[in-house]
PDB file of C-alpha atoms and ligand atoms in Angstrom:
ATOM      1  CA  MET A  27      -0.012  -0.002   0.008  1.00  0.00           C
ATOM      2  CA  ALA A  28       1.271   3.540  -0.838  1.00  0.00           C
ATOM      3  CA  LYS A  29       2.015   6.164   1.831  1.00  0.00           C
ATOM      4  CA  SER A  30       0.073   9.363   1.765  1.00  0.00           C
ATOM      5  CA  VAL A  31      -0.262  12.664   3.694  1.00  0.00           C
ATOM      6  CA  LEU A  32      -3.199  14.852   4.773  1.00  0.00           C
ATOM      7  CA  ILE A  33      -2.250  18.496   5.369  1.00  0.00           C
ATOM      8  CA  ASP A  34      -4.764  20.083   7.697  1.00  0.00           C
ATOM      9  CA  LEU A  35      -4.380  23.808   6.988  1.00  0.00           C
ATOM     10  CA  THR A  36      -6.286  24.721  10.183  1.00  0.00           C
ATOM     11  CA  ARG A  37      -3.362  23.363  12.256  1.00  0.00           C
ATOM     12  CA  CYS A  38      -0.436  25.117  10.591  1.00  0.00           C
ATOM     13  CA  ILE A  39       0.986  28.055  12.544  1.00  0.00           C
ATOM     14  CA  GLY A  40       3.488  29.102   9.873  1.00  0.00           C
ATOM     15  CA  CYS A  41       6.565  28.361  11.984  1.00  0.00           C
ATOM     16  CA  ARG A  42       8.444  27.052   8.933  1.00  0.00           C
ATOM     17  CA  GLY A  43       9.969  24.195  10.922  1.00  0.00           C
ATOM     18  CA  CYS A  44       9.100  21.862   8.044  1.00  0.00           C
ATOM     19  CA  GLN A  45      10.864  24.149   5.570  1.00  0.00           C
ATOM     20  CA  ILE A  46      14.073  24.067   7.634  1.00  0.00           C
ATOM     21  CA  ALA A  47      13.851  20.343   8.370  1.00  0.00           C
ATOM     22  CA  CYS A  48      13.528  19.612   4.650  1.00  0.00           C
ATOM     23  CA  LYS A  49      16.575  21.771   3.868  1.00  0.00           C
ATOM     24  CA  GLU A  50      18.577  20.045   6.548  1.00  0.00           C
ATOM     25  CA  TRP A  51      17.690  16.505   5.594  1.00  0.00           C
ATOM     26  CA  ASN A  52      18.187  17.127   1.901  1.00  0.00           C
ATOM     27  CA  GLU A  53      21.294  19.256   2.323  1.00  0.00           C
ATOM     28  CA  ARG A  54      19.867  22.165   0.340  1.00  0.00           C
ATOM     29  CA  LYS A  55      21.461  25.576   0.556  1.00  0.00           C
ATOM     30  CA  ALA A  56      19.766  28.869   1.104  1.00  0.00           C
ATOM     31  CA  LYS A  57      19.156  31.117  -1.911  1.00  0.00           C
ATOM     32  CA  LYS A  58      19.457  34.895  -1.688  1.00  0.00           C
ATOM     33  CA  THR A  59      16.017  36.571  -1.407  1.00  0.00           C
ATOM     34  CA  GLU A  60      14.835  40.164  -1.193  1.00  0.00           C
ATOM     35  CA  MET A  61      12.507  41.815   1.284  1.00  0.00           C
ATOM     36  CA  ARG A  62       9.228  42.165  -0.643  1.00  0.00           C
ATOM     37  CA  GLY A  63       6.906  43.358   2.106  1.00  0.00           C
ATOM     38  CA  VAL A  64       5.332  39.917   2.595  1.00  0.00           C
ATOM     39  CA  TYR A  65       6.158  37.064   4.953  1.00  0.00           C
ATOM     40  CA  THR A  66       6.383  34.316   2.327  1.00  0.00           C
ATOM     41  CA  ASN A  67      10.009  33.620   1.845  1.00  0.00           C
ATOM     42  CA  PRO A  68      11.354  32.360  -0.579  1.00  0.00           C
ATOM     43  CA  PRO A  69       8.579  33.662  -2.824  1.00  0.00           C
ATOM     44  CA  GLU A  70       8.129  30.203  -4.456  1.00  0.00           C
ATOM     45  CA  LEU A  71       9.702  26.762  -4.680  1.00  0.00           C
ATOM     46  CA  ASN A  72      13.191  26.721  -6.196  1.00  0.00           C
ATOM     47  CA  SER A  73      15.958  24.218  -6.908  1.00  0.00           C
ATOM     48  CA  GLU A  74      17.218  24.508  -3.283  1.00  0.00           C
ATOM     49  CA  THR A  75      13.789  24.608  -1.690  1.00  0.00           C
ATOM     50  CA  TYR A  76      11.539  21.516  -1.895  1.00  0.00           C
ATOM     51  CA  THR A  77       8.869  22.892   0.433  1.00  0.00           C
ATOM     52  CA  TYR A  78       7.885  26.339   1.633  1.00  0.00           C
ATOM     53  CA  ILE A  79       5.112  28.026   3.549  1.00  0.00           C
ATOM     54  CA  LYS A  80       2.951  30.528   1.744  1.00  0.00           C
ATOM     55  CA  PHE A  81       1.441  33.232   4.047  1.00  0.00           C
ATOM     56  CA  VAL A  82      -2.008  34.400   2.953  1.00  0.00           C
ATOM     57  CA  GLU A  83      -3.758  37.284   4.823  1.00  0.00           C
ATOM     58  CA  GLN A  84      -7.515  37.699   4.333  1.00  0.00           C
ATOM     59  CA  GLU A  85     -10.149  39.672   6.202  1.00  0.00           C
ATOM     60  CA  LYS A  86     -13.244  38.257   7.910  1.00  0.00           C
ATOM     61  CA  ASP A  87     -15.713  40.535   9.751  1.00  0.00           C
ATOM     62  CA  GLY A  88     -13.039  43.263   9.818  1.00  0.00           C
ATOM     63  CA  VAL A  89     -10.480  40.995  11.455  1.00  0.00           C
ATOM     64  CA  PRO A  90      -7.343  39.738   9.660  1.00  0.00           C
ATOM     65  CA  VAL A  91      -7.313  35.962   9.141  1.00  0.00           C
ATOM     66  CA  TRP A  92      -4.053  34.238   8.289  1.00  0.00           C
ATOM     67  CA  SER A  93      -3.625  31.001   6.427  1.00  0.00           C
ATOM     68  CA  PHE A  94      -0.310  29.154   6.064  1.00  0.00           C
ATOM     69  CA  ILE A  95      -0.012  26.839   3.143  1.00  0.00           C
ATOM     70  CA  LYS A  96       2.709  24.179   2.897  1.00  0.00           C
ATOM     71  CA  ASP A  97       3.613  23.506  -0.731  1.00  0.00           C
ATOM     72  CA  GLN A  98       5.634  20.631  -2.134  1.00  0.00           C
ATOM     73  CA  CYS A  99       5.266  17.883  -4.724  1.00  0.00           C
ATOM     74  CA  LEU A 100       1.855  16.234  -4.345  1.00  0.00           C
ATOM     75  CA  HIS A 101       3.148  12.834  -5.539  1.00  0.00           C
ATOM     76  CA  CYS A 102       0.279  12.299  -7.960  1.00  0.00           C
ATOM     77  CA  LYS A 103      -1.144   8.815  -8.258  1.00  0.00           C
ATOM     78  CA  ASP A 104      -0.606   8.886 -12.024  1.00  0.00           C
ATOM     79  CA  PRO A 105       1.877  11.700 -12.479  1.00  0.00           C
ATOM     80  CA  ALA A 106       2.054  13.865 -15.551  1.00  0.00           C
ATOM     81  CA  CYS A 107       5.793  14.434 -14.957  1.00  0.00           C
ATOM     82  CA  VAL A 108       6.452  10.696 -15.120  1.00  0.00           C
ATOM     83  CA  SER A 109       4.532  10.249 -18.350  1.00  0.00           C
ATOM     84  CA  ALA A 110       6.177  13.308 -19.933  1.00  0.00           C
ATOM     85  CA  CYS A 111       9.732  12.170 -19.223  1.00  0.00           C
ATOM     86  CA  PRO A 112      11.122  10.469 -22.342  1.00  0.00           C
ATOM     87  CA  VAL A 113      13.907   8.658 -20.452  1.00  0.00           C
ATOM     88  CA  GLU A 114      12.188   7.478 -17.270  1.00  0.00           C
ATOM     89  CA  ALA A 115      14.122   9.817 -15.008  1.00  0.00           C
ATOM     90  CA  LEU A 116      10.978  10.140 -12.889  1.00  0.00           C
ATOM     91  CA  LYS A 117       9.227   7.190 -11.350  1.00  0.00           C
ATOM     92  CA  LYS A 118       6.083   6.598  -9.336  1.00  0.00           C
ATOM     93  CA  THR A 119       7.093   4.071  -6.687  1.00  0.00           C
ATOM     94  CA  GLU A 120       4.750   1.531  -5.071  1.00  0.00           C
ATOM     95  CA  ALA A 121       5.475   3.080  -1.691  1.00  0.00           C
ATOM     96  CA  GLY A 122       3.954   6.423  -2.878  1.00  0.00           C
ATOM     97  CA  PRO A 123       6.849   8.789  -3.633  1.00  0.00           C
ATOM     98  CA  VAL A 124       7.524  10.052  -7.155  1.00  0.00           C
ATOM     99  CA  THR A 125      11.303   9.898  -7.337  1.00  0.00           C
ATOM    100  CA  TYR A 126      13.802  11.611  -9.644  1.00  0.00           C
ATOM    101  CA  HIS A 127      16.904   9.896 -11.055  1.00  0.00           C
ATOM    102  CA  PHE A 128      19.486  12.442 -12.215  1.00  0.00           C
ATOM    103  CA  ASP A 129      21.646   9.810 -13.866  1.00  0.00           C
ATOM    104  CA  ARG A 130      18.930   9.240 -16.486  1.00  0.00           C
ATOM    105  CA  CYS A 131      17.856  12.912 -16.924  1.00  0.00           C
ATOM    106  CA  ILE A 132      18.745  14.598 -20.233  1.00  0.00           C
ATOM    107  CA  GLY A 133      17.603  18.058 -19.113  1.00  0.00           C
ATOM    108  CA  CYS A 134      14.693  18.394 -21.586  1.00  0.00           C
ATOM    109  CA  ARG A 135      12.469  19.705 -18.785  1.00  0.00           C
ATOM    110  CA  TYR A 136       9.301  18.191 -20.224  1.00  0.00           C
ATOM    111  CA  CYS A 137       8.403  17.278 -16.598  1.00  0.00           C
ATOM    112  CA  MET A 138       8.335  20.960 -15.679  1.00  0.00           C
ATOM    113  CA  LEU A 139       6.001  21.740 -18.578  1.00  0.00           C
ATOM    114  CA  ALA A 140       3.751  18.798 -17.709  1.00  0.00           C
ATOM    115  CA  CYS A 141       3.322  19.205 -13.956  1.00  0.00           C
ATOM    116  CA  PRO A 142      -0.093  20.839 -13.277  1.00  0.00           C
ATOM    117  CA  PHE A 143       1.169  22.091  -9.884  1.00  0.00           C
ATOM    118  CA  TYR A 144       4.419  23.804 -11.150  1.00  0.00           C
ATOM    119  CA  ILE A 145       6.583  21.724  -8.822  1.00  0.00           C
ATOM    120  CA  PRO A 146       9.819  20.582 -10.518  1.00  0.00           C
ATOM    121  CA  LYS A 147      12.516  23.283 -10.615  1.00  0.00           C
ATOM    122  CA  TYR A 148      15.699  23.474 -12.648  1.00  0.00           C
ATOM    123  CA  GLU A 149      19.198  24.334 -11.421  1.00  0.00           C
ATOM    124  CA  TRP A 150      19.575  27.210 -13.884  1.00  0.00           C
ATOM    125  CA  GLU A 151      22.594  28.571 -12.028  1.00  0.00           C
ATOM    126  CA  LYS A 152      24.674  25.404 -12.345  1.00  0.00           C
ATOM    127  CA  ALA A 153      26.981  24.408 -15.217  1.00  0.00           C
ATOM    128  CA  VAL A 154      25.572  20.843 -15.022  1.00  0.00           C
ATOM    129  CA  PRO A 155      21.963  21.386 -13.972  1.00  0.00           C
ATOM    130  CA  TRP A 156      19.412  18.799 -12.723  1.00  0.00           C
ATOM    131  CA  VAL A 157      15.755  18.975 -11.940  1.00  0.00           C
ATOM    132  CA  GLN A 158      14.909  19.244  -8.251  1.00  0.00           C
ATOM    133  CA  LYS A 159      11.788  18.548  -6.274  1.00  0.00           C
ATOM    134  CA  CYS A 160      10.505  16.969  -3.037  1.00  0.00           C
ATOM    135  CA  SER A 161      11.181  13.237  -2.959  1.00  0.00           C
ATOM    136  CA  PHE A 162       8.599  12.474  -0.215  1.00  0.00           C
ATOM    137  CA  CYS A 163      11.795  11.528   1.711  1.00  0.00           C
ATOM    138  CA  SER A 164      11.685   8.184  -0.149  1.00  0.00           C
ATOM    139  CA  GLU A 165      14.909   6.988   1.594  1.00  0.00           C
ATOM    140  CA  ARG A 166      13.382   7.711   5.028  1.00  0.00           C
ATOM    141  CA  ILE A 167      10.186   5.873   4.067  1.00  0.00           C
ATOM    142  CA  LYS A 168      12.272   2.897   2.939  1.00  0.00           C
ATOM    143  CA  ALA A 169      13.948   2.896   6.332  1.00  0.00           C
ATOM    144  CA  ASP A 170      10.538   2.997   8.030  1.00  0.00           C
ATOM    145  CA  MET A 171      11.068   6.610   9.087  1.00  0.00           C
ATOM    146  CA  VAL A 172       8.567   9.460   8.838  1.00  0.00           C
ATOM    147  CA  PRO A 173       9.457  12.196   6.271  1.00  0.00           C
ATOM    148  CA  ALA A 174      11.577  14.976   7.865  1.00  0.00           C
ATOM    149  CA  CYS A 175       9.031  17.781   7.455  1.00  0.00           C
ATOM    150  CA  ILE A 176       6.226  15.722   9.053  1.00  0.00           C
ATOM    151  CA  LYS A 177       8.429  14.554  11.924  1.00  0.00           C
ATOM    152  CA  THR A 178       9.412  18.097  12.838  1.00  0.00           C
ATOM    153  CA  CYS A 179       5.981  19.793  12.740  1.00  0.00           C
ATOM    154  CA  PRO A 180       5.067  20.873  16.266  1.00  0.00           C
ATOM    155  CA  THR A 181       1.327  21.041  15.622  1.00  0.00           C
ATOM    156  CA  GLY A 182       0.665  17.775  13.768  1.00  0.00           C
ATOM    157  CA  THR A 183      -0.433  19.618  10.667  1.00  0.00           C
ATOM    158  CA  MET A 184       0.453  16.570   8.569  1.00  0.00           C
ATOM    159  CA  PHE A 185      -1.277  13.218   9.067  1.00  0.00           C
ATOM    160  CA  TYR A 186       0.879  10.459   7.545  1.00  0.00           C
ATOM    161  CA  GLY A 187      -0.132   6.899   6.783  1.00  0.00           C
ATOM    162  CA  GLU A 188      -1.515   4.466   4.231  1.00  0.00           C
ATOM    163  CA  TYR A 189      -3.520   6.117   1.438  1.00  0.00           C
ATOM    164  CA  ASP A 190      -6.922   4.759   2.431  1.00  0.00           C
ATOM    165  CA  ASP A 191      -6.466   5.689   6.085  1.00  0.00           C
ATOM    166  CA  VAL A 192      -5.330   9.167   5.199  1.00  0.00           C
ATOM    167  CA  LEU A 193      -8.371   9.754   2.972  1.00  0.00           C
ATOM    168  CA  LYS A 194     -10.667   8.346   5.667  1.00  0.00           C
ATOM    169  CA  GLU A 195      -9.087  10.706   8.246  1.00  0.00           C
ATOM    170  CA  GLY A 196      -9.681  13.702   6.010  1.00  0.00           C
ATOM    171  CA  ARG A 197     -13.337  12.749   5.479  1.00  0.00           C
ATOM    172  CA  SER A 198     -13.835  12.085   9.193  1.00  0.00           C
ATOM    173  CA  ARG A 199     -12.357  15.448  10.271  1.00  0.00           C
ATOM    174  CA  ILE A 200     -14.693  17.250   7.876  1.00  0.00           C
ATOM    175  CA  ASN A 201     -17.783  15.254   9.036  1.00  0.00           C
ATOM    176  CA  LYS A 202     -17.009  15.507  12.748  1.00  0.00           C
ATOM    177  CA  SER A 203     -16.709  19.312  12.765  1.00  0.00           C
ATOM    178  CA  PRO A 204     -19.538  20.743  10.661  1.00  0.00           C
ATOM    179  CA  GLY A 205     -18.823  24.303   9.666  1.00  0.00           C
ATOM    180  CA  LYS A 206     -15.132  24.106  10.488  1.00  0.00           C
ATOM    181  CA  TYR A 207     -13.862  22.880   7.127  1.00  0.00           C
ATOM    182  CA  VAL A 208     -14.920  23.425   3.587  1.00  0.00           C
ATOM    183  CA  ASP A 209     -16.402  20.197   2.278  1.00  0.00           C
ATOM    184  CA  HIS A 210     -13.524  19.427  -0.080  1.00  0.00           C
ATOM    185  CA  ILE A 211     -10.369  17.289   0.132  1.00  0.00           C
ATOM    186  CA  TYR A 212      -8.017  18.936  -2.318  1.00  0.00           C
ATOM    187  CA  GLY A 213      -6.113  16.144  -4.076  1.00  0.00           C
ATOM    188  CA  GLU A 214      -8.784  13.462  -3.667  1.00  0.00           C
ATOM    189  CA  LYS A 215      -9.834  13.957  -7.263  1.00  0.00           C
ATOM    190  CA  GLU A 216      -7.628  16.739  -8.674  1.00  0.00           C
ATOM    191  CA  ALA A 217      -5.360  15.580 -11.477  1.00  0.00           C
ATOM    192  CA  GLY A 218      -6.752  12.071 -11.021  1.00  0.00           C
ATOM    193  CA  GLY A 219      -5.812  11.994  -7.314  1.00  0.00           C
ATOM    194  CA  THR A 220      -2.610  12.823  -5.394  1.00  0.00           C
ATOM    195  CA  SER A 221      -0.800  11.205  -2.472  1.00  0.00           C
ATOM    196  CA  TRP A 222      -0.561  14.513  -0.595  1.00  0.00           C
ATOM    197  CA  MET A 223      -3.985  16.013   0.092  1.00  0.00           C
ATOM    198  CA  TYR A 224      -5.302  19.089   1.915  1.00  0.00           C
ATOM    199  CA  ILE A 225      -8.276  20.089   4.045  1.00  0.00           C
ATOM    200  CA  SER A 226      -8.997  23.741   4.914  1.00  0.00           C
ATOM    201  CA  ASN A 227     -11.360  26.102   6.671  1.00  0.00           C
ATOM    202  CA  VAL A 228     -11.074  28.572   3.749  1.00  0.00           C
ATOM    203  CA  PRO A 229     -12.050  27.815   0.133  1.00  0.00           C
ATOM    204  CA  PHE A 230      -8.979  26.538  -1.681  1.00  0.00           C
ATOM    205  CA  ALA A 231      -9.314  28.970  -4.594  1.00  0.00           C
ATOM    206  CA  SER A 232      -8.895  31.923  -2.242  1.00  0.00           C
ATOM    207  CA  LEU A 233      -5.641  30.479  -1.018  1.00  0.00           C
ATOM    208  CA  GLY A 234      -4.162  30.228  -4.476  1.00  0.00           C
ATOM    209  CA  PHE A 235      -4.857  26.582  -5.174  1.00  0.00           C
ATOM    210  CA  ASN A 236      -5.703  25.829  -8.784  1.00  0.00           C
ATOM    211  CA  ALA A 237      -9.467  25.297  -8.486  1.00  0.00           C
ATOM    212  CA  ASN A 238      -9.887  24.614 -12.196  1.00  0.00           C
ATOM    213  CA  ILE A 239      -7.701  21.596 -12.344  1.00  0.00           C
ATOM    214  CA  VAL A 240      -9.433  18.680 -14.052  1.00  0.00           C
ATOM    215  CA  ASN A 241     -10.418  15.600 -12.049  1.00  0.00           C
ATOM    216  CA  ARG A 242      -8.737  13.258 -14.499  1.00  0.00           C
ATOM    217  CA  ASN A 243      -5.305  11.724 -14.829  1.00  0.00           C
ATOM    218  CA  PHE A 244      -3.003  14.229 -16.481  1.00  0.00           C
ATOM    219  CA  PRO A 245      -0.825  11.841 -18.547  1.00  0.00           C
ATOM    220  CA  GLU A 246      -3.517  11.552 -21.239  1.00  0.00           C
ATOM    221  CA  TYR A 247      -3.404  15.358 -21.649  1.00  0.00           C
ATOM    222  CA  THR A 248       0.339  15.495 -21.259  1.00  0.00           C
ATOM    223  CA  TRP A 249       1.126  13.383 -24.264  1.00  0.00           C
ATOM    224  CA  LYS A 250      -1.564  14.969 -26.393  1.00  0.00           C
ATOM    225  CA  TYR A 251       0.643  18.090 -26.379  1.00  0.00           C
ATOM    226  CA  ILE A 252       4.145  17.138 -25.282  1.00  0.00           C
ATOM    227  CA  GLY A 253       4.224  14.083 -27.523  1.00  0.00           C
ATOM    228  CA  LYS A 254       3.987  16.451 -30.459  1.00  0.00           C
ATOM    229  CA  ILE A 255       7.129  18.373 -29.517  1.00  0.00           C
ATOM    230  CA  PRO A 256       9.847  17.047 -31.836  1.00  0.00           C
ATOM    231  CA  ALA A 257      12.862  15.524 -30.162  1.00  0.00           C
ATOM    232  CA  VAL A 258      15.006  18.160 -31.769  1.00  0.00           C
ATOM    233  CA  ILE A 259      13.435  20.802 -29.579  1.00  0.00           C
ATOM    234  CA  GLY A 260      14.613  18.789 -26.544  1.00  0.00           C
ATOM    235  CA  VAL A 261      18.128  19.007 -27.911  1.00  0.00           C
ATOM    236  CA  VAL A 262      17.763  22.740 -28.521  1.00  0.00           C
ATOM    237  CA  LEU A 263      16.585  23.157 -24.943  1.00  0.00           C
ATOM    238  CA  ILE A 264      19.638  21.312 -23.648  1.00  0.00           C
ATOM    239  CA  VAL A 265      22.073  23.314 -25.785  1.00  0.00           C
ATOM    240  CA  GLY A 266      20.255  26.532 -24.799  1.00  0.00           C
ATOM    241  CA  ALA A 267      20.496  25.720 -21.121  1.00  0.00           C
ATOM    242  CA  ALA A 268      24.232  24.843 -21.438  1.00  0.00           C
ATOM    243  CA  THR A 269      24.928  28.108 -23.296  1.00  0.00           C
ATOM    244  CA  TRP A 270      22.981  30.057 -20.703  1.00  0.00           C
ATOM    245  CA  ALA A 271      24.817  28.413 -17.854  1.00  0.00           C
ATOM    246  CA  LEU A 272      28.231  29.100 -19.501  1.00  0.00           C
ATOM    247  CA  THR A 273      27.356  32.756 -20.113  1.00  0.00           C
ATOM    248  CA  ARG A 274      26.165  33.150 -16.597  1.00  0.00           C
ATOM    249  CA  SER A 275      29.205  31.535 -15.110  1.00  0.00           C
ATOM    250  CA  LYS A 276      31.439  33.858 -17.210  1.00  0.00           C
ATOM    251  CA  ASN A 277      29.424  36.883 -16.039  1.00  0.00           C
ATOM    252  CA  SER A 278      29.704  35.928 -12.409  1.00  0.00           C
ATOM    253  CA  ASP A 279      33.505  35.493 -12.886  1.00  0.00           C
ATOM    254  CA  LYS A 280      33.608  39.041 -14.182  1.00  0.00           C
ATOM    255  CA  GLU A 281      31.544  40.352 -11.273  1.00  0.00           C
ATOM    256  CA  GLU A 282      33.888  38.641  -8.749  1.00  0.00           C
TER     257      GLU A 282
HETATM  258  S1  SF4 B 318       2.895  17.306  -8.415  1.00  0.00           S
HETATM  259 FE1  SF4 B 318       3.962  17.568 -10.350  1.00  0.00          FE
HETATM  260  S2  SF4 B 318       6.074  16.897  -9.939  1.00  0.00           S
HETATM  261 FE2  SF4 B 318       4.787  16.112  -8.284  1.00  0.00          FE
HETATM  262  S3  SF4 B 318       4.154  14.024  -8.971  1.00  0.00           S
HETATM  263 FE3  SF4 B 318       2.516  15.429  -9.610  1.00  0.00          FE
HETATM  264  S4  SF4 B 318       3.099  15.988 -11.744  1.00  0.00           S
HETATM  265 FE4  SF4 B 318       4.925  15.123 -10.758  1.00  0.00          FE
HETATM  266  S1  SF4 B 319       8.725  14.901   2.251  1.00  0.00           S
HETATM  267 FE1  SF4 B 319      10.935  15.214   2.567  1.00  0.00          FE
HETATM  268  S2  SF4 B 319      11.643  16.127   0.637  1.00  0.00           S
HETATM  269 FE2  SF4 B 319       9.362  16.365   0.679  1.00  0.00          FE
HETATM  270  S3  SF4 B 319       8.996  18.371   1.627  1.00  0.00           S
HETATM  271 FE3  SF4 B 319       8.982  16.843   3.303  1.00  0.00          FE
HETATM  272  S4  SF4 B 319      11.134  16.850   4.064  1.00  0.00           S
HETATM  273 FE4  SF4 B 319      11.132  17.808   2.024  1.00  0.00          FE
HETATM  274  S1  SF4 B 320       6.191  22.805  10.849  1.00  0.00           S
HETATM  275 FE1  SF4 B 320       3.978  22.451  10.882  1.00  0.00          FE
HETATM  276  S2  SF4 B 320       3.089  24.270  11.862  1.00  0.00           S
HETATM  277 FE2  SF4 B 320       5.197  24.782  11.287  1.00  0.00          FE
HETATM  278  S3  SF4 B 320       4.999  25.696   9.239  1.00  0.00           S
HETATM  279 FE3  SF4 B 320       5.391  23.559   8.873  1.00  0.00          FE
HETATM  280  S4  SF4 B 320       3.390  22.613   8.708  1.00  0.00           S
HETATM  281 FE4  SF4 B 320       3.076  24.633   9.650  1.00  0.00          FE
END
């Protein structure tokens, strides 16, 4: 049976412990950011950040209401990134995680185009770049350990377990507290179903979730479009990325 996670947004206090734990476990560096007048930092996922907390401020009855949204790969049940990859560098494992294998990757970045949640990121700044994304701590799961971000959360925002139990828990929390949650488990149906799901007290669309995502597996759409991109474009993308990386590295030498 595959592992799964329910993120209960009513429990998150925005401490970012998960963000730090993920960095530590995965040995990811910090990236320079700018003060932009908002608390969300970094502004979005990047090649060194597999998960981050988005701070959303809304107003209810004249009082500010904060929501803190943990974002990371949702480990789709039938992932578009996997079906788009021409060399099987991404795999959906039986245990639940969608894993990335850099030794197979040719840098075409079809996975980035295909993902309906804009998750995979590219190491644009490196001379030999790879794709980066949350691995669902697959090595920890293999060793019977809880993923680092879940283990560190002080409020139990994330409920971790077997897929059926996780879905049942989400449904039970909604049913047991009428009026507390919106009647929607985000990820139960979106993109054909995901291993990481959300429940919330605020409508998902107002928190920036893609509310128009289709409730069907994405791979059938993915190949309708990506399958038509000639292989030569993949090569052009690779050469372009290499040229860009070289130019950038020369520029940064000059700056130094
Ligand atoms: S969220 Fe995106 S990157 Fe993650 S498994 Fe689904 S399609 Fe792949
Ligand atoms: S599951 Fe692991 S890799 Fe994914 S966000 Fe949590 S700590 Fe990071
Ligand atoms: S550690 Fe838990 S409470 Fe803190 S930001 Fe992450 S999910 Fe929210």
